[in-house]
Every structure is written in structure tokens, then in C-alpha cells.
PDB file of N, CA and C in Angstrom:
ATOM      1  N   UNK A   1      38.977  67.305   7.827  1.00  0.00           N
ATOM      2  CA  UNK A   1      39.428  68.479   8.570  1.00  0.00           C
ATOM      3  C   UNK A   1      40.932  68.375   8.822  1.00  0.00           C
ATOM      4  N   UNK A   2      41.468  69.382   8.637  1.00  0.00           N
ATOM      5  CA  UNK A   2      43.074  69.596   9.373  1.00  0.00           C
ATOM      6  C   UNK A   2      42.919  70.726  10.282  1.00  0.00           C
ATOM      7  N   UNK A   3      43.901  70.562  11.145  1.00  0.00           N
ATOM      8  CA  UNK A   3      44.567  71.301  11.867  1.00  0.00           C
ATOM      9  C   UNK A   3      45.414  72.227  11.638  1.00  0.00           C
ATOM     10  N   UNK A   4      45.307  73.629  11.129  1.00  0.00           N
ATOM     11  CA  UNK A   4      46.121  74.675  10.582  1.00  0.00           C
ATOM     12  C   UNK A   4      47.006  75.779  11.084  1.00  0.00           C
ATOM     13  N   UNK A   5      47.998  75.983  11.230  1.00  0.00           N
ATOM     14  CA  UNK A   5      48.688  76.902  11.431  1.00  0.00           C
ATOM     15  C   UNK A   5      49.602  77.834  10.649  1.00  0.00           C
ATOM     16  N   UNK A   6      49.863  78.460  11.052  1.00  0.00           N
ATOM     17  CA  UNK A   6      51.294  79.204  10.451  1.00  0.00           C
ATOM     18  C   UNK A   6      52.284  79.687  11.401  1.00  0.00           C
ATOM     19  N   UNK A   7      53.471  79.788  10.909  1.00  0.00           N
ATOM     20  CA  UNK A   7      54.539  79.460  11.313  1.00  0.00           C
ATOM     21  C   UNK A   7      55.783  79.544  10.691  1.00  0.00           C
ATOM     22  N   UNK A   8      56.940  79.819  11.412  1.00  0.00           N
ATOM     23  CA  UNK A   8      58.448  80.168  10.700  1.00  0.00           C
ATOM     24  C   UNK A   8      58.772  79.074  11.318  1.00  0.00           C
ATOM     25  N   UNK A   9      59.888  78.636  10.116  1.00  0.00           N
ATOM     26  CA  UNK A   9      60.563  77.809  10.570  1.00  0.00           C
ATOM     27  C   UNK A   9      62.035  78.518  11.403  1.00  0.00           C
ATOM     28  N   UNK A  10      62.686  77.686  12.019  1.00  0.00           N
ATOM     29  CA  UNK A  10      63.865  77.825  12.784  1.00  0.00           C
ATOM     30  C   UNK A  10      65.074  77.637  11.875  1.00  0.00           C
ATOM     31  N   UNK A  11      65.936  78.540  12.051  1.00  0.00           N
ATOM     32  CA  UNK A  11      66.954  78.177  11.274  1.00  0.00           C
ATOM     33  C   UNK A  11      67.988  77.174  11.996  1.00  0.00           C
ATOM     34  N   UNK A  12      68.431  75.939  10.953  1.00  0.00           N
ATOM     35  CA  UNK A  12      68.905  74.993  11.838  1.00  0.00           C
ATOM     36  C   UNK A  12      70.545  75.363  12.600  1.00  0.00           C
ATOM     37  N   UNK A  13      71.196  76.418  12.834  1.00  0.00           N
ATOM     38  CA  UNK A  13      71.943  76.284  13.959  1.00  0.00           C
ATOM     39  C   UNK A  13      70.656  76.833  15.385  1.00  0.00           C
ATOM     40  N   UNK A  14      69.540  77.724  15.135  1.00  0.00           N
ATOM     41  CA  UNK A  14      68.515  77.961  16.208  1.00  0.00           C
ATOM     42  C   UNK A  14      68.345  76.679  16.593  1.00  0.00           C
ATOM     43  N   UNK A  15      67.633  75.957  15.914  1.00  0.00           N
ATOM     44  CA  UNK A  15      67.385  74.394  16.248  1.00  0.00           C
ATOM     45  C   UNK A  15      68.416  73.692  16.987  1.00  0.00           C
ATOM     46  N   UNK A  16      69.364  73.703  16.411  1.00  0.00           N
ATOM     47  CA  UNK A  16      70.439  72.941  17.339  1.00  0.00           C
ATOM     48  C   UNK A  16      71.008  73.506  18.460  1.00  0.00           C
ATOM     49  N   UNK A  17      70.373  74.858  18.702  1.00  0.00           N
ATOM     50  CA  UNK A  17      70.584  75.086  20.158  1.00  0.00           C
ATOM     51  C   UNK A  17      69.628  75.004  21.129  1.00  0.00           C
ATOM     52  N   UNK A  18      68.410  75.149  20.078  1.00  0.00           N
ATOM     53  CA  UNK A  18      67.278  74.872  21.488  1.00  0.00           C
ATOM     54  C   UNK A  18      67.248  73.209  21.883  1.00  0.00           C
ATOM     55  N   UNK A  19      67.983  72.346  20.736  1.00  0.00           N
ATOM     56  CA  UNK A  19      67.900  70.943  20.952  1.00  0.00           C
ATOM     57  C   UNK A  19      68.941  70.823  22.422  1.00  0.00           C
ATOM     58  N   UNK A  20      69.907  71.695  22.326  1.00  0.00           N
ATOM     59  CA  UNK A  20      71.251  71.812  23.564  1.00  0.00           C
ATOM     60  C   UNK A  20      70.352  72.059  24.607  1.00  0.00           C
ATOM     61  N   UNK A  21      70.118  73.247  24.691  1.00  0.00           N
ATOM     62  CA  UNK A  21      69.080  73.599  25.779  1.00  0.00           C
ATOM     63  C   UNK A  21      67.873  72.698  26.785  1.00  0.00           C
ATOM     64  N   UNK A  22      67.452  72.120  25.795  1.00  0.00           N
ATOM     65  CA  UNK A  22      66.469  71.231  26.112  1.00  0.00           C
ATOM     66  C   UNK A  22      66.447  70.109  26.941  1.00  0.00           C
ATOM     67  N   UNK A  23      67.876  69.599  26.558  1.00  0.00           N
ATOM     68  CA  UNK A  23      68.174  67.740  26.648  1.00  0.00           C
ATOM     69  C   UNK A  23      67.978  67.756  27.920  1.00  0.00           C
ATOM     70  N   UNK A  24      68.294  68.430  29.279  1.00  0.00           N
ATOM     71  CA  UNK A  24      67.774  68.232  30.274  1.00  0.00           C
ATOM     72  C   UNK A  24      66.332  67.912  30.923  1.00  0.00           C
ATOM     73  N   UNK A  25      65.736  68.553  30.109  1.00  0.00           N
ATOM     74  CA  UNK A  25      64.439  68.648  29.936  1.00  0.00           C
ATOM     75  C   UNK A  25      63.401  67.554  29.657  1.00  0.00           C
ATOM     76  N   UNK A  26      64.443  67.074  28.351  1.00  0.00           N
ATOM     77  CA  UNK A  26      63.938  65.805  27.824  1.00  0.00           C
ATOM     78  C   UNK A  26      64.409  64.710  28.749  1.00  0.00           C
ATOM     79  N   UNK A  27      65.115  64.512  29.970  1.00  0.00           N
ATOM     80  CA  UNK A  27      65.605  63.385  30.875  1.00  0.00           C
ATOM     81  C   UNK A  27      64.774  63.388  32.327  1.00  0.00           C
ATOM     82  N   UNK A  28      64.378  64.653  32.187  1.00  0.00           N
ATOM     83  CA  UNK A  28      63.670  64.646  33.576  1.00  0.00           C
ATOM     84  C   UNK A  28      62.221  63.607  33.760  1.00  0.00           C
ATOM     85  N   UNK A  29      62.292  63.001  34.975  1.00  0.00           N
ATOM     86  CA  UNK A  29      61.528  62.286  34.995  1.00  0.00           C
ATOM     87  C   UNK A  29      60.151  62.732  35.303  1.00  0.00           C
ATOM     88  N   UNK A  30      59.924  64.288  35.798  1.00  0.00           N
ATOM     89  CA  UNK A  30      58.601  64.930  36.016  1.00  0.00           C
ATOM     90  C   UNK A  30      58.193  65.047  34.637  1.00  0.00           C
ATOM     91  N   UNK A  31      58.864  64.729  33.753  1.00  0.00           N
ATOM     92  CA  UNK A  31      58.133  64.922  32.295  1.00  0.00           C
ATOM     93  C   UNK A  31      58.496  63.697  31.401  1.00  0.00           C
ATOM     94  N   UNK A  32      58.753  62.664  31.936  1.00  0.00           N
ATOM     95  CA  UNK A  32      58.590  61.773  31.461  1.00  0.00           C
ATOM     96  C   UNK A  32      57.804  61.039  30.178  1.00  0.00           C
ATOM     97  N   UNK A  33      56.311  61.640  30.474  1.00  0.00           N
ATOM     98  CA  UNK A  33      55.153  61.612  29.353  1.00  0.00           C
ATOM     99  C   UNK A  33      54.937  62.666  28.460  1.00  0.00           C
ATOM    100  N   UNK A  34      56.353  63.832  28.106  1.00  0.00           N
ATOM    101  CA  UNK A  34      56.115  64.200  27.568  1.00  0.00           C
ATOM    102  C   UNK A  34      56.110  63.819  26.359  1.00  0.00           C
ATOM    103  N   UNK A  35      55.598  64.357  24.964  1.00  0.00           N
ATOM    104  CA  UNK A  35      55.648  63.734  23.712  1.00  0.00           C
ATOM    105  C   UNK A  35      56.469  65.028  23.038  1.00  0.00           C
ATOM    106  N   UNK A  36      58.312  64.991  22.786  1.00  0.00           N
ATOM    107  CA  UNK A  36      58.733  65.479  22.200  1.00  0.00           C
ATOM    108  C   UNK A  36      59.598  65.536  20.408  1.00  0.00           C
ATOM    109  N   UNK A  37      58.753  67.305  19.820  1.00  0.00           N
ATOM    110  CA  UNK A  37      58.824  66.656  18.284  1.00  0.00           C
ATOM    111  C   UNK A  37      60.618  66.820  18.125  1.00  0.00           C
ATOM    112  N   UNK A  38      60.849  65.991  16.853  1.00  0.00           N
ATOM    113  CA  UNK A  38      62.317  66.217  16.623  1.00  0.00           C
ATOM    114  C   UNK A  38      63.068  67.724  15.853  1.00  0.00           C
ATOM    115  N   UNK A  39      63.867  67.925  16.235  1.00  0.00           N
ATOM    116  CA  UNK A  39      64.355  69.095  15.905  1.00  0.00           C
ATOM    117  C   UNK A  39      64.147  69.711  14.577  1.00  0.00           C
ATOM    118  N   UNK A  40      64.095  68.965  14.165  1.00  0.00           N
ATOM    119  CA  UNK A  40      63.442  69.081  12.248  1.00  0.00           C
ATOM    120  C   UNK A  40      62.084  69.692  12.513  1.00  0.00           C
ATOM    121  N   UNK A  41      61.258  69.642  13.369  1.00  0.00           N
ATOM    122  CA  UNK A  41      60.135  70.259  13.163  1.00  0.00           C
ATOM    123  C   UNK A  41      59.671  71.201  14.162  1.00  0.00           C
ATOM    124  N   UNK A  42      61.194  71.869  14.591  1.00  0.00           N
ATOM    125  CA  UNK A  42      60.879  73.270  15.340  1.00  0.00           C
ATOM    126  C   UNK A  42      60.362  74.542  14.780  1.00  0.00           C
ATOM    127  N   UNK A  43      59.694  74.939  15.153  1.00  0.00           N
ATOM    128  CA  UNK A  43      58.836  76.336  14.398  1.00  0.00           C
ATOM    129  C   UNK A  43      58.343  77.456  15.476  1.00  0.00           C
ATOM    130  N   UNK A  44      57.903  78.165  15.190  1.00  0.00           N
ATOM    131  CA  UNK A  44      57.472  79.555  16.091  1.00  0.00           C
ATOM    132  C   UNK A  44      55.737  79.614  15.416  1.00  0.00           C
ATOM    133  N   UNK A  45      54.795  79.154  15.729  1.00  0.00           N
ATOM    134  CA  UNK A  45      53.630  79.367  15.242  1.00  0.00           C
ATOM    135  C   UNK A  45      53.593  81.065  15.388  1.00  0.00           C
ATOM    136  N   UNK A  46      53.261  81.534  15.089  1.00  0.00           N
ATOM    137  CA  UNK A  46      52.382  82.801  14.373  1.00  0.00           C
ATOM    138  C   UNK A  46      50.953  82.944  14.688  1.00  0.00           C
ATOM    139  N   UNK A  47      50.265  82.426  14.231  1.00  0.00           N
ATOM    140  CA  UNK A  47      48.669  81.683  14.122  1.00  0.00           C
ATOM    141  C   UNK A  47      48.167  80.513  13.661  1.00  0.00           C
ATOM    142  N   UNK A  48      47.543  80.307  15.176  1.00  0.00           N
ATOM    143  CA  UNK A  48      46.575  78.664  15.019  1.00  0.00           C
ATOM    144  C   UNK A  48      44.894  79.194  14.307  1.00  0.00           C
ATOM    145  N   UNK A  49      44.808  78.473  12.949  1.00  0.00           N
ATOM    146  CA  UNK A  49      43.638  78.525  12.545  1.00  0.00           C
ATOM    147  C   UNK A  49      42.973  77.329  12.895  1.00  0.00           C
ATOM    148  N   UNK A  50      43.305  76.712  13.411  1.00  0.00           N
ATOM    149  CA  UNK A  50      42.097  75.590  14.250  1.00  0.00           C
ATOM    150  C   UNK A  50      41.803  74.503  13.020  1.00  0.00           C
ATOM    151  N   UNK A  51      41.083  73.784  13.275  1.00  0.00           N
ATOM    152  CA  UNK A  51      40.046  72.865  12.266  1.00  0.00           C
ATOM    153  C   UNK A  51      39.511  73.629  10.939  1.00  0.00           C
ATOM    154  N   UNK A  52      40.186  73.345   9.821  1.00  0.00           N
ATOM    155  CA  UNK A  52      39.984  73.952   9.025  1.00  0.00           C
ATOM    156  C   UNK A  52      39.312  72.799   7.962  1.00  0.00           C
ATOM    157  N   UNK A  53      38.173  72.533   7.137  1.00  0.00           N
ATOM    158  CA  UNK A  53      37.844  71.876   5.799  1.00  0.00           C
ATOM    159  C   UNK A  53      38.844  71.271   4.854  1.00  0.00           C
ATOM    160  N   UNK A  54      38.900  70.245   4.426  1.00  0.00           N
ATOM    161  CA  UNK A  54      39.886  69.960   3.407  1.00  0.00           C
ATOM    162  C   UNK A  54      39.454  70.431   2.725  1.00  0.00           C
ATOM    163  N   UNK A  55      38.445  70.996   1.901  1.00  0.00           N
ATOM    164  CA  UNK A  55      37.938  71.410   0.616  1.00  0.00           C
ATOM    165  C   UNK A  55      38.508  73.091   1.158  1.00  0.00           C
ATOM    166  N   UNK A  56      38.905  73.698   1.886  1.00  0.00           N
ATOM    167  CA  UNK A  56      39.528  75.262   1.910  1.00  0.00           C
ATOM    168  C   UNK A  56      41.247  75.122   2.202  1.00  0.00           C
ATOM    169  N   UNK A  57      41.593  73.660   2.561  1.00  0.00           N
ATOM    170  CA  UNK A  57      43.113  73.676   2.453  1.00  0.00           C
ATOM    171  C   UNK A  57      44.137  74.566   1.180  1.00  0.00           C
ATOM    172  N   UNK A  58      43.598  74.153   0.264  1.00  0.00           N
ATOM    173  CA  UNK A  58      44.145  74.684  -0.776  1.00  0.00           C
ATOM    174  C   UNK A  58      44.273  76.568  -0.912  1.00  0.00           C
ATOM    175  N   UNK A  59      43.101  77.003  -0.808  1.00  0.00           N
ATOM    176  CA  UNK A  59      42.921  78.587  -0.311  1.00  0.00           C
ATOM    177  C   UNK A  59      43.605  78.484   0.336  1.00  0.00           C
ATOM    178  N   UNK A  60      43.642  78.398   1.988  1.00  0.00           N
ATOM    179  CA  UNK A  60      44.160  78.448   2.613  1.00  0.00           C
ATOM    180  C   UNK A  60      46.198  79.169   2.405  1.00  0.00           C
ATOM    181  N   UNK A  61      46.592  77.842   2.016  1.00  0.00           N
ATOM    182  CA  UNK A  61      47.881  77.788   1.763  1.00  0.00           C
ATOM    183  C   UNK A  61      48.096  79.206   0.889  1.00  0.00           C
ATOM    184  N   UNK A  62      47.399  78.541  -0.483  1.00  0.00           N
ATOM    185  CA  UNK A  62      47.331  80.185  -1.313  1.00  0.00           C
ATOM    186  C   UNK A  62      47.367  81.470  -0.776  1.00  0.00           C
ATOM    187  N   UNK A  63      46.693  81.705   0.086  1.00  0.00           N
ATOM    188  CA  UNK A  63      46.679  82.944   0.892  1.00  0.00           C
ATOM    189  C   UNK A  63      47.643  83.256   1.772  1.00  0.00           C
ATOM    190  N   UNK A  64      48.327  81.976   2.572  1.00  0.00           N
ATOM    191  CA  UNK A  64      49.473  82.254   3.326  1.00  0.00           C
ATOM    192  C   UNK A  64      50.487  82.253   2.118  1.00  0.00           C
ATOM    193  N   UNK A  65      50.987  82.063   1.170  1.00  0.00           N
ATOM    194  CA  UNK A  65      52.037  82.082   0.379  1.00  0.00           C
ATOM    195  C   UNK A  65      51.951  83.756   0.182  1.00  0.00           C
ATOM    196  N   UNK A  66      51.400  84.438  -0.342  1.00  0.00           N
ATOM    197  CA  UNK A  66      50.737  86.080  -0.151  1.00  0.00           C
ATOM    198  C   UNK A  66      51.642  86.577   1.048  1.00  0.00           C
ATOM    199  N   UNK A  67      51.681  86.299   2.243  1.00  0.00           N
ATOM    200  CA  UNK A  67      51.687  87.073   3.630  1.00  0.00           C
ATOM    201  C   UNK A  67      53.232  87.347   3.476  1.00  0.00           C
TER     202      UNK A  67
END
């Protein structure tokens, strides 16, 4: 099973400003445990398809390349 979504990516000066934005964010100690991803893998999901089959991954993709 995977975990599927879709999603735009950020264009990297977007990225490097929400990374500006953030850094406070990322120091605060009420969030300490947060688990933050690196700027390389900022995105805007679209739609979460949930738990999807490895044997429909492939469809899958196929069909989002279409949209």
C-alpha cells in the first residue's frame, strides 16, 4: 500500500519564502516535536487519495499525468 496524493509543487523562490516565514516557527519551543519537511518538498496537496494498492500505483499516476 502507499499513501497517495496530488499536488503542485511550489515554485522555488515560493519555497524560499515560506522557508523565511517559518523559521520562527521552527525555533519555538511549543513545537518543539514538530517533524518539519525540507523546503524541497513543499507542495499544495490538491487531493489525498489515502491507501492506495501497489498493484493500482501505476494507473494511478497514469491518470494523474491526464489532469
Amino acid at each position: 500500500m502507499k499513501r497517495l496524493f496530488l499536488a503542485l509543487e511550489f515554485p522555488k523562490d515560493l519555497s524560499d519564502e515560506l522557508e523565511e516565514f517559518l523559521k520562527p516557527y521552527k525555533t519555538h519551543p511549543d513545537l518543539k516535536d514538530a517533524k518539519w519537511v525540507p523546503k524541497e518538498n513543499y507542495h499544495l496537496t490538491t487531493l489525498f487519495l489515502g491507501d492506495v494498492p501497489d498493484s493500482l500505483v501505476p494507473e494511478v499516476q497514469s491518470l494523474a499525468r491526464g489532469v
